[in-house]
Amino acid sequence: MSEAKPTKRVSRVIYRNATFQPTAVGLTLEVAIRRTLASSVDGKPTLSSNWQSRRMITAGSSGEDECLLINHVRDTASADESRSYIFGELVGYRPGSFLPLLLEAEHSPELDIDSVPAPDRQQFLDALTFWLIIDDHVMVVQGANARRRQLEDYLAWLLAAGPHALFSGTSVVLIDKMALTSERRKALGVKSITIGPPPANGRTEVDGRTRVEVVQKETDVHRDAALDTVDRGVLRRILDVVIADHSKAERLLSEIPPDQEVNVKVRFGFRRSRKSVERVPLDAVSEAVRNLEDQDISIETDDGQVSGDSLRVSQQARIAIKHGLLDREDVLRAMISSYKSFVEKGYIKV
């Protein structure tokens, strides 16, 4: 008898707080999205009625198009836009991509590898992220292949650069909240922030400024393949986060030979006077590291290391699955439950 497949999966509901930069728009993120989706320009259909108008297309690192769009949007707005939420999913795909397959064969010493295209008028899904927005509070359940910054990038495009953009000149920033009490965050001073794994041949510590150290190691004796421990696309995104000057980041990348193994070590340091009781609070660095994965960040405070789940307010939830995918209705249930829990714990002020 075959073992029964699990009907629920443990997922993580992450809380993020939305702000508009450089200036506020006088509305919550929930209301801004609602009005954008309901807007009509030059008699064209609203964004909520046409999925293609909600599709953001960008050039991927390999030159092929990458598409993001919000899907299955549910809006429970009341007449006065109170006691409501917007829920949906962010899907990502590459048009015309192929799916690799391993072909099993009995009594064969080797297995063939092949790839197949998606059926007609269908696309293979690259990423799936569920989101729930209440006022400026954002709950996120991120799929395995989804990237943290995708939702922020998409919302910034939708509101400020999309076909029905109502808020040009502004940008949406989704900032994590540390899973520590307000008093504890204020009491802890940040000594340093480490981004990325330590390089094999040493560490660099810098006080008062930021330094990016790219260490090149000798290529392995097997010369038949280039070894990149850090993908060039990932490296570019890391540099974009920690270096304000995009041209400098590109120049640094261009200096790395393509056949070299690359390790990245970034450390931020904050120098404090011994005569001063002021501290650099953890909240001050939340924005800078908001789009990096948990395993790539470690913060050293006066009280030791802060990493992993402690970096971000989150809650585990058991969510039903159907055909290998999270059930949309049960995701919404888990997100609303997590929101209420975050309010009760004081992470969210209402």
mmCIF file of C-alpha atoms in Angstrom:
data_model
loop_
_atom_site.group_PDB
_atom_site.id
_atom_site.type_symbol
_atom_site.label_atom_id
_atom_site.label_comp_id
_atom_site.label_asym_id
_atom_site.label_seq_id
_atom_site.Cartn_x
_atom_site.Cartn_y
_atom_site.Cartn_z
ATOM 1 C CA MET A 1 0.000 0.000 0.000
ATOM 2 C CA SER A 2 1.428 3.368 -1.014
ATOM 3 C CA GLU A 3 1.972 5.960 1.688
ATOM 4 C CA ALA A 4 -0.739 8.631 1.834
ATOM 5 C CA LYS A 5 0.419 12.009 0.560
ATOM 6 C CA PRO A 6 0.241 14.911 3.038
ATOM 7 C CA THR A 7 -2.820 17.111 2.764
ATOM 8 C CA LYS A 8 -1.234 20.057 4.575
ATOM 9 C CA ARG A 9 2.107 21.806 4.295
ATOM 10 C CA VAL A 10 3.887 23.946 6.877
ATOM 11 C CA SER A 11 4.404 27.404 5.395
ATOM 12 C CA ARG A 12 5.622 30.693 6.795
ATOM 13 C CA VAL A 13 3.472 33.834 6.904
ATOM 14 C CA ILE A 14 5.794 36.875 6.915
ATOM 15 C CA TYR A 15 4.744 40.368 7.961
ATOM 16 C CA ARG A 16 5.997 43.458 6.105
ATOM 17 C CA ASN A 17 5.031 47.109 6.524
ATOM 18 C CA ALA A 18 4.496 49.319 3.464
ATOM 19 C CA THR A 19 5.683 52.888 3.062
ATOM 20 C CA PHE A 20 5.809 55.230 0.087
ATOM 21 C CA GLN A 21 9.056 56.959 -0.869
ATOM 22 C CA PRO A 22 10.305 59.607 -1.347
ATOM 23 C CA THR A 23 7.017 61.119 -0.166
ATOM 24 C CA ALA A 24 3.780 59.715 1.166
ATOM 25 C CA VAL A 25 0.735 59.720 -1.110
ATOM 26 C CA GLY A 26 -1.821 60.321 1.639
ATOM 27 C CA LEU A 27 -3.348 56.866 1.214
ATOM 28 C CA THR A 28 -2.685 53.397 2.563
ATOM 29 C CA LEU A 29 -1.221 50.795 0.221
ATOM 30 C CA GLU A 30 -4.545 48.955 0.296
ATOM 31 C CA VAL A 31 -6.478 51.989 -0.937
ATOM 32 C CA ALA A 32 -3.813 52.907 -3.513
ATOM 33 C CA ILE A 33 -3.980 49.429 -5.065
ATOM 34 C CA ARG A 34 -7.774 49.391 -4.970
ATOM 35 C CA ARG A 35 -8.055 52.703 -6.813
ATOM 36 C CA THR A 36 -5.398 51.741 -9.345
ATOM 37 C CA LEU A 37 -7.134 48.466 -10.212
ATOM 38 C CA ALA A 38 -10.469 50.256 -10.583
ATOM 39 C CA SER A 39 -9.123 53.105 -12.736
ATOM 40 C CA SER A 40 -9.822 53.459 -16.442
ATOM 41 C CA VAL A 41 -7.653 55.479 -18.832
ATOM 42 C CA ASP A 42 -8.905 56.748 -22.212
ATOM 43 C CA GLY A 43 -11.879 54.426 -22.105
ATOM 44 C CA LYS A 44 -9.740 51.301 -21.754
ATOM 45 C CA PRO A 45 -10.915 48.427 -19.513
ATOM 46 C CA THR A 46 -9.924 48.609 -15.877
ATOM 47 C CA LEU A 47 -6.886 46.653 -14.705
ATOM 48 C CA SER A 48 -9.114 44.357 -12.692
ATOM 49 C CA SER A 49 -10.926 43.252 -15.843
ATOM 50 C CA ASN A 50 -7.903 42.458 -18.034
ATOM 51 C CA TRP A 51 -5.031 40.302 -16.845
ATOM 52 C CA GLN A 52 -2.730 41.373 -19.687
ATOM 53 C CA SER A 53 -2.823 44.997 -18.541
ATOM 54 C CA ARG A 54 -1.588 43.855 -15.113
ATOM 55 C CA ARG A 55 1.397 42.021 -16.603
ATOM 56 C CA MET A 56 4.828 43.503 -15.905
ATOM 57 C CA ILE A 57 7.447 42.343 -18.427
ATOM 58 C CA THR A 58 11.172 42.697 -17.738
ATOM 59 C CA ALA A 59 14.314 41.333 -19.370
ATOM 60 C CA GLY A 60 15.775 38.446 -17.404
ATOM 61 C CA SER A 61 19.471 37.907 -16.728
ATOM 62 C CA SER A 62 19.678 35.453 -19.645
ATOM 63 C CA GLY A 63 17.928 37.834 -22.054
ATOM 64 C CA GLU A 64 14.503 36.168 -22.044
ATOM 65 C CA ASP A 65 11.369 37.950 -20.866
ATOM 66 C CA GLU A 66 10.233 37.498 -17.276
ATOM 67 C CA CYS A 67 6.589 38.239 -16.473
ATOM 68 C CA LEU A 68 4.918 39.093 -13.181
ATOM 69 C CA LEU A 69 1.239 39.768 -12.594
ATOM 70 C CA ILE A 70 -1.223 39.754 -9.730
ATOM 71 C CA ASN A 71 -3.948 37.181 -10.102
ATOM 72 C CA HIS A 72 -7.191 36.111 -8.399
ATOM 73 C CA VAL A 73 -7.441 39.458 -6.628
ATOM 74 C CA ARG A 74 -10.134 39.526 -3.959
ATOM 75 C CA ASP A 75 -11.235 42.899 -2.628
ATOM 76 C CA THR A 76 -13.603 43.137 0.341
ATOM 77 C CA ALA A 77 -13.850 46.928 0.293
ATOM 78 C CA SER A 78 -16.757 48.481 2.127
ATOM 79 C CA ALA A 79 -18.303 51.781 1.123
ATOM 80 C CA ASP A 80 -16.004 53.809 3.398
ATOM 81 C CA GLU A 81 -12.940 51.585 2.721
ATOM 82 C CA SER A 82 -12.816 50.482 6.350
ATOM 83 C CA ARG A 83 -12.570 46.958 7.774
ATOM 84 C CA SER A 84 -11.480 45.583 4.425
ATOM 85 C CA TYR A 85 -8.557 43.831 2.758
ATOM 86 C CA ILE A 86 -7.142 42.951 -0.652
ATOM 87 C CA PHE A 87 -5.900 39.413 -1.206
ATOM 88 C CA GLY A 88 -4.327 37.776 -4.216
ATOM 89 C CA GLU A 89 -1.353 35.976 -5.666
ATOM 90 C CA LEU A 90 1.690 37.171 -7.580
ATOM 91 C CA VAL A 91 2.647 34.769 -10.364
ATOM 92 C CA GLY A 92 5.882 34.747 -12.305
ATOM 93 C CA TYR A 93 6.671 32.976 -15.551
ATOM 94 C CA ARG A 94 8.906 33.089 -18.633
ATOM 95 C CA PRO A 95 6.913 32.881 -21.882
ATOM 96 C CA GLY A 96 7.820 29.868 -23.995
ATOM 97 C CA SER A 97 10.068 28.242 -21.400
ATOM 98 C CA PHE A 98 10.718 24.497 -21.387
ATOM 99 C CA LEU A 99 10.500 22.044 -18.486
ATOM 100 C CA PRO A 100 13.433 19.612 -18.124
ATOM 101 C CA LEU A 101 12.560 15.945 -17.681
ATOM 102 C CA LEU A 102 14.469 12.850 -16.598
ATOM 103 C CA LEU A 103 13.293 9.863 -18.648
ATOM 104 C CA GLU A 104 13.172 6.603 -16.699
ATOM 105 C CA ALA A 105 13.940 3.362 -18.500
ATOM 106 C CA GLU A 106 14.116 -0.186 -17.175
ATOM 107 C CA HIS A 107 17.323 -2.193 -17.570
ATOM 108 C CA SER A 108 19.276 0.814 -18.799
ATOM 109 C CA PRO A 109 22.663 1.931 -17.419
ATOM 110 C CA GLU A 110 21.866 5.610 -18.035
ATOM 111 C CA LEU A 111 18.803 7.871 -18.106
ATOM 112 C CA ASP A 112 18.109 10.380 -20.850
ATOM 113 C CA ILE A 113 17.384 14.039 -20.142
ATOM 114 C CA ASP A 114 14.904 15.932 -22.286
ATOM 115 C CA SER A 115 12.712 19.033 -22.090
ATOM 116 C CA VAL A 116 9.134 19.743 -23.083
ATOM 117 C CA PRO A 117 7.254 22.963 -23.885
ATOM 118 C CA ALA A 118 4.062 23.941 -22.088
ATOM 119 C CA PRO A 119 0.772 23.006 -23.782
ATOM 120 C CA ASP A 120 -0.809 25.569 -26.099
ATOM 121 C CA ARG A 121 -1.926 28.776 -24.308
ATOM 122 C CA GLN A 122 -0.320 27.620 -21.055
ATOM 123 C CA GLN A 123 2.897 28.633 -19.288
ATOM 124 C CA PHE A 124 5.122 26.895 -16.770
ATOM 125 C CA LEU A 125 4.948 28.731 -13.453
ATOM 126 C CA ASP A 126 8.286 29.980 -12.113
ATOM 127 C CA ALA A 127 7.144 31.658 -8.901
ATOM 128 C CA LEU A 128 4.005 31.980 -6.792
ATOM 129 C CA THR A 129 3.587 34.361 -3.859
ATOM 130 C CA PHE A 130 0.361 34.914 -1.923
ATOM 131 C CA TRP A 131 -0.232 38.331 -0.359
ATOM 132 C CA LEU A 132 -2.791 39.954 1.914
ATOM 133 C CA ILE A 133 -2.885 43.734 2.390
ATOM 134 C CA ILE A 134 -4.754 45.465 5.211
ATOM 135 C CA ASP A 135 -4.087 49.210 5.336
ATOM 136 C CA ASP A 136 -0.260 49.328 5.125
ATOM 137 C CA HIS A 137 0.189 45.863 6.631
ATOM 138 C CA VAL A 138 1.302 43.141 4.202
ATOM 139 C CA MET A 139 1.185 39.410 4.916
ATOM 140 C CA VAL A 140 3.205 37.233 2.530
ATOM 141 C CA VAL A 141 3.450 33.485 1.886
ATOM 142 C CA GLN A 142 6.340 33.043 -0.510
ATOM 143 C CA GLY A 143 6.762 30.036 -2.790
ATOM 144 C CA ALA A 144 10.029 28.108 -3.008
ATOM 145 C CA ASN A 145 11.184 29.757 -6.252
ATOM 146 C CA ALA A 146 9.842 33.246 -5.532
ATOM 147 C CA ARG A 147 12.250 36.076 -4.719
ATOM 148 C CA ARG A 148 11.613 38.436 -1.822
ATOM 149 C CA ARG A 149 11.824 41.637 -3.856
ATOM 150 C CA GLN A 150 9.384 40.550 -6.575
ATOM 151 C CA LEU A 151 6.267 41.777 -4.766
ATOM 152 C CA GLU A 152 7.834 45.153 -3.946
ATOM 153 C CA ASP A 153 9.098 45.601 -7.520
ATOM 154 C CA TYR A 154 5.717 44.689 -8.960
ATOM 155 C CA LEU A 155 3.704 47.001 -6.696
ATOM 156 C CA ALA A 156 6.078 49.873 -7.476
ATOM 157 C CA TRP A 157 5.491 49.266 -11.207
ATOM 158 C CA LEU A 158 1.724 48.887 -10.815
ATOM 159 C CA LEU A 159 1.263 52.128 -8.908
ATOM 160 C CA ALA A 160 3.900 54.349 -10.512
ATOM 161 C CA ALA A 161 4.790 53.007 -13.967
ATOM 162 C CA GLY A 162 2.033 50.665 -15.144
ATOM 163 C CA PRO A 163 -0.592 51.462 -17.803
ATOM 164 C CA HIS A 164 -2.970 52.981 -15.213
ATOM 165 C CA ALA A 165 -0.345 54.448 -12.869
ATOM 166 C CA LEU A 166 -1.905 56.961 -10.474
ATOM 167 C CA PHE A 167 1.157 57.620 -8.323
ATOM 168 C CA SER A 168 4.049 58.405 -10.665
ATOM 169 C CA GLY A 169 7.204 59.644 -8.971
ATOM 170 C CA THR A 170 6.752 57.494 -5.894
ATOM 171 C CA SER A 171 7.860 54.005 -4.948
ATOM 172 C CA VAL A 172 6.549 51.323 -2.596
ATOM 173 C CA VAL A 173 8.935 49.946 0.022
ATOM 174 C CA LEU A 174 8.017 46.815 2.002
ATOM 175 C CA ILE A 175 10.003 46.815 5.242
ATOM 176 C CA ASP A 176 10.296 43.875 7.607
ATOM 177 C CA LYS A 177 9.621 44.207 11.297
ATOM 178 C CA MET A 178 12.119 42.628 13.658
ATOM 179 C CA ALA A 179 10.683 39.866 15.817
ATOM 180 C CA LEU A 180 11.672 41.726 18.987
ATOM 181 C CA THR A 181 9.737 44.069 21.227
ATOM 182 C CA SER A 182 10.007 47.790 20.537
ATOM 183 C CA GLU A 183 11.859 48.325 23.803
ATOM 184 C CA ARG A 184 14.296 45.530 23.005
ATOM 185 C CA ARG A 185 15.001 46.854 19.494
ATOM 186 C CA LYS A 186 15.733 50.319 20.874
ATOM 187 C CA ALA A 187 18.011 48.937 23.577
ATOM 188 C CA LEU A 188 20.113 46.811 21.243
ATOM 189 C CA GLY A 189 22.813 48.617 19.290
ATOM 190 C CA VAL A 190 23.976 47.226 15.955
ATOM 191 C CA LYS A 191 27.684 46.427 15.805
ATOM 192 C CA SER A 192 27.703 44.991 12.288
ATOM 193 C CA ILE A 193 25.618 43.385 9.575
ATOM 194 C CA THR A 194 27.000 40.482 7.569
ATOM 195 C CA ILE A 195 25.451 39.798 4.176
ATOM 196 C CA GLY A 196 26.285 36.559 2.426
ATOM 197 C CA PRO A 197 28.451 33.628 3.536
ATOM 198 C CA PRO A 198 32.009 34.351 4.740
ATOM 199 C CA PRO A 199 34.588 34.111 1.945
ATOM 200 C CA ALA A 200 36.979 31.191 2.156
ATOM 201 C CA ASN A 201 40.093 33.337 2.545
ATOM 202 C CA GLY A 202 39.234 35.869 5.210
ATOM 203 C CA ARG A 203 36.815 38.511 6.446
ATOM 204 C CA THR A 204 36.732 42.252 6.179
ATOM 205 C CA GLU A 205 35.406 44.490 8.939
ATOM 206 C CA VAL A 206 34.878 48.168 8.244
ATOM 207 C CA ASP A 207 33.841 50.850 10.721
ATOM 208 C CA GLY A 208 31.863 53.852 9.595
ATOM 209 C CA ARG A 209 31.483 52.916 5.939
ATOM 210 C CA THR A 210 30.520 50.138 3.564
ATOM 211 C CA ARG A 211 32.975 47.957 1.677
ATOM 212 C CA VAL A 212 32.282 45.238 -0.878
ATOM 213 C CA GLU A 213 35.016 42.639 -1.071
ATOM 214 C CA VAL A 214 35.046 40.286 -4.052
ATOM 215 C CA VAL A 215 37.568 37.513 -3.543
ATOM 216 C CA GLN A 216 38.818 35.580 -6.569
ATOM 217 C CA LYS A 217 40.109 32.077 -5.970
ATOM 218 C CA GLU A 218 42.119 29.836 -8.271
ATOM 219 C CA THR A 219 39.902 27.846 -10.605
ATOM 220 C CA ASP A 220 39.626 24.167 -9.742
ATOM 221 C CA VAL A 221 41.997 21.809 -11.563
ATOM 222 C CA HIS A 222 39.030 20.515 -13.558
ATOM 223 C CA ARG A 223 39.089 23.094 -16.343
ATOM 224 C CA ASP A 224 36.062 21.847 -18.193
ATOM 225 C CA ALA A 225 33.563 24.144 -16.454
ATOM 226 C CA ALA A 226 33.408 27.597 -14.953
ATOM 227 C CA LEU A 227 32.731 27.544 -11.238
ATOM 228 C CA ASP A 228 30.553 30.307 -9.844
ATOM 229 C CA THR A 229 29.589 29.844 -6.218
ATOM 230 C CA VAL A 230 27.534 33.062 -6.510
ATOM 231 C CA ASP A 231 25.372 33.449 -9.613
ATOM 232 C CA ARG A 232 26.060 36.697 -11.492
ATOM 233 C CA GLY A 233 22.381 37.714 -11.280
ATOM 234 C CA VAL A 234 22.330 37.155 -7.503
ATOM 235 C CA LEU A 235 25.617 39.039 -7.148
ATOM 236 C CA ARG A 236 24.220 41.991 -9.113
ATOM 237 C CA ARG A 237 21.141 42.192 -6.853
ATOM 238 C CA ILE A 238 23.311 42.067 -3.714
ATOM 239 C CA LEU A 239 25.520 44.867 -5.013
ATOM 240 C CA ASP A 240 22.479 46.941 -5.962
ATOM 241 C CA VAL A 241 21.308 46.698 -2.341
ATOM 242 C CA VAL A 242 24.584 47.700 -0.707
ATOM 243 C CA ILE A 243 26.011 50.115 -3.312
ATOM 244 C CA ALA A 244 23.934 53.184 -4.120
ATOM 245 C CA ASP A 245 25.873 53.895 -7.330
ATOM 246 C CA HIS A 246 24.655 51.405 -9.963
ATOM 247 C CA SER A 247 27.548 52.243 -12.324
ATOM 248 C CA LYS A 248 30.097 51.333 -9.650
ATOM 249 C CA ALA A 249 28.377 47.990 -9.116
ATOM 250 C CA GLU A 250 28.441 47.261 -12.856
ATOM 251 C CA ARG A 251 32.093 48.270 -13.073
ATOM 252 C CA LEU A 252 32.971 45.917 -10.214
ATOM 253 C CA LEU A 253 31.148 43.057 -11.943
ATOM 254 C CA SER A 254 32.931 43.722 -15.244
ATOM 255 C CA GLU A 255 36.311 43.318 -13.535
ATOM 256 C CA ILE A 256 35.579 39.716 -12.532
ATOM 257 C CA PRO A 257 36.834 37.186 -15.126
ATOM 258 C CA PRO A 258 33.935 34.981 -16.268
ATOM 259 C CA ASP A 259 35.787 31.743 -15.463
ATOM 260 C CA GLN A 260 36.528 32.629 -11.840
ATOM 261 C CA GLU A 261 34.788 31.355 -8.726
ATOM 262 C CA VAL A 262 33.326 34.282 -6.806
ATOM 263 C CA ASN A 263 32.656 34.633 -3.088
ATOM 264 C CA VAL A 264 31.038 37.744 -1.659
ATOM 265 C CA LYS A 265 31.394 39.156 1.810
ATOM 266 C CA VAL A 266 29.715 42.411 2.786
ATOM 267 C CA ARG A 267 29.909 43.900 6.262
ATOM 268 C CA PHE A 268 28.397 47.119 7.547
ATOM 269 C CA GLY A 269 29.972 48.708 10.612
ATOM 270 C CA PHE A 270 28.730 51.437 12.895
ATOM 271 C CA ARG A 271 31.235 53.322 15.096
ATOM 272 C CA ARG A 272 29.906 54.662 18.364
ATOM 273 C CA SER A 273 31.592 56.966 20.839
ATOM 274 C CA ARG A 274 32.131 55.420 24.254
ATOM 275 C CA LYS A 275 30.986 58.657 25.812
ATOM 276 C CA SER A 276 27.623 58.484 24.088
ATOM 277 C CA VAL A 277 24.731 56.292 25.141
ATOM 278 C CA GLU A 278 23.126 56.468 21.722
ATOM 279 C CA ARG A 279 22.689 53.247 19.786
ATOM 280 C CA VAL A 280 22.020 52.434 16.164
ATOM 281 C CA PRO A 281 18.659 50.656 16.513
ATOM 282 C CA LEU A 282 17.848 47.485 14.612
ATOM 283 C CA ASP A 283 14.986 49.310 12.914
ATOM 284 C CA ALA A 284 17.518 51.563 11.194
ATOM 285 C CA VAL A 285 18.846 48.665 9.104
ATOM 286 C CA SER A 286 15.579 46.900 8.329
ATOM 287 C CA GLU A 287 15.073 48.758 5.063
ATOM 288 C CA ALA A 288 18.568 48.068 3.745
ATOM 289 C CA VAL A 289 18.313 44.286 4.132
ATOM 290 C CA ARG A 290 14.609 43.877 3.424
ATOM 291 C CA ASN A 291 14.966 41.966 0.136
ATOM 292 C CA LEU A 292 17.708 39.550 1.174
ATOM 293 C CA GLU A 293 16.986 35.981 2.191
ATOM 294 C CA ASP A 294 17.172 35.042 5.881
ATOM 295 C CA GLN A 295 20.174 32.747 5.475
ATOM 296 C CA ASP A 296 22.180 35.577 3.878
ATOM 297 C CA ILE A 297 21.905 37.994 6.803
ATOM 298 C CA SER A 298 23.413 37.988 10.274
ATOM 299 C CA ILE A 299 23.288 41.029 12.571
ATOM 300 C CA GLU A 300 25.670 41.364 15.495
ATOM 301 C CA THR A 301 24.217 43.422 18.346
ATOM 302 C CA ASP A 302 25.316 44.299 21.851
ATOM 303 C CA ASP A 303 23.520 41.140 22.952
ATOM 304 C CA GLY A 304 24.832 38.700 20.361
ATOM 305 C CA GLN A 305 23.716 37.514 16.927
ATOM 306 C CA VAL A 306 20.273 38.084 15.437
ATOM 307 C CA SER A 307 19.491 35.900 12.417
ATOM 308 C CA GLY A 308 16.940 33.596 10.834
ATOM 309 C CA ASP A 309 13.350 33.913 12.005
ATOM 310 C CA SER A 310 14.355 36.534 14.598
ATOM 311 C CA LEU A 311 15.019 38.984 11.790
ATOM 312 C CA ARG A 312 11.413 39.146 10.671
ATOM 313 C CA VAL A 313 8.013 38.856 12.274
ATOM 314 C CA SER A 314 6.532 35.636 10.946
ATOM 315 C CA GLN A 315 4.368 32.718 11.960
ATOM 316 C CA GLN A 316 4.228 29.136 10.789
ATOM 317 C CA ALA A 317 0.902 27.838 9.500
ATOM 318 C CA ARG A 318 -0.321 24.468 8.291
ATOM 319 C CA ILE A 319 -1.988 25.085 4.932
ATOM 320 C CA ALA A 320 -3.961 22.617 2.833
ATOM 321 C CA ILE A 321 -2.533 21.585 -0.531
ATOM 322 C CA LYS A 322 -4.299 20.550 -3.716
ATOM 323 C CA HIS A 323 -2.441 18.914 -6.604
ATOM 324 C CA GLY A 324 0.842 19.911 -5.005
ATOM 325 C CA LEU A 325 -0.086 23.609 -4.673
ATOM 326 C CA LEU A 326 -1.193 25.579 -1.632
ATOM 327 C CA ASP A 327 -4.964 25.908 -1.479
ATOM 328 C CA ARG A 328 -5.870 29.545 -2.072
ATOM 329 C CA GLU A 329 -8.759 29.644 0.404
ATOM 330 C CA ASP A 330 -6.720 28.036 3.151
ATOM 331 C CA VAL A 331 -3.839 30.457 2.510
ATOM 332 C CA LEU A 332 -6.254 33.347 3.078
ATOM 333 C CA ARG A 333 -7.488 31.740 6.295
ATOM 334 C CA ALA A 334 -3.904 31.327 7.547
ATOM 335 C CA MET A 335 -3.001 34.905 6.648
ATOM 336 C CA ILE A 336 -5.988 36.416 8.442
ATOM 337 C CA SER A 337 -5.234 34.244 11.473
ATOM 338 C CA SER A 338 -1.591 35.390 11.423
ATOM 339 C CA TYR A 339 -2.632 39.037 11.106
ATOM 340 C CA LYS A 340 -4.801 38.723 14.212
ATOM 341 C CA SER A 341 -1.932 37.031 16.047
ATOM 342 C CA PHE A 342 0.503 39.813 15.073
ATOM 343 C CA VAL A 343 -1.992 42.384 16.391
ATOM 344 C CA GLU A 344 -2.378 40.514 19.680
ATOM 345 C CA LYS A 345 1.407 40.316 20.117
ATOM 346 C CA GLY A 346 1.777 44.045 19.488
ATOM 347 C CA TYR A 347 3.708 43.798 16.226
ATOM 348 C CA ILE A 348 0.854 45.524 14.381
ATOM 349 C CA LYS A 349 -0.830 48.639 15.749
ATOM 350 C CA VAL A 350 -4.474 49.134 14.722
#
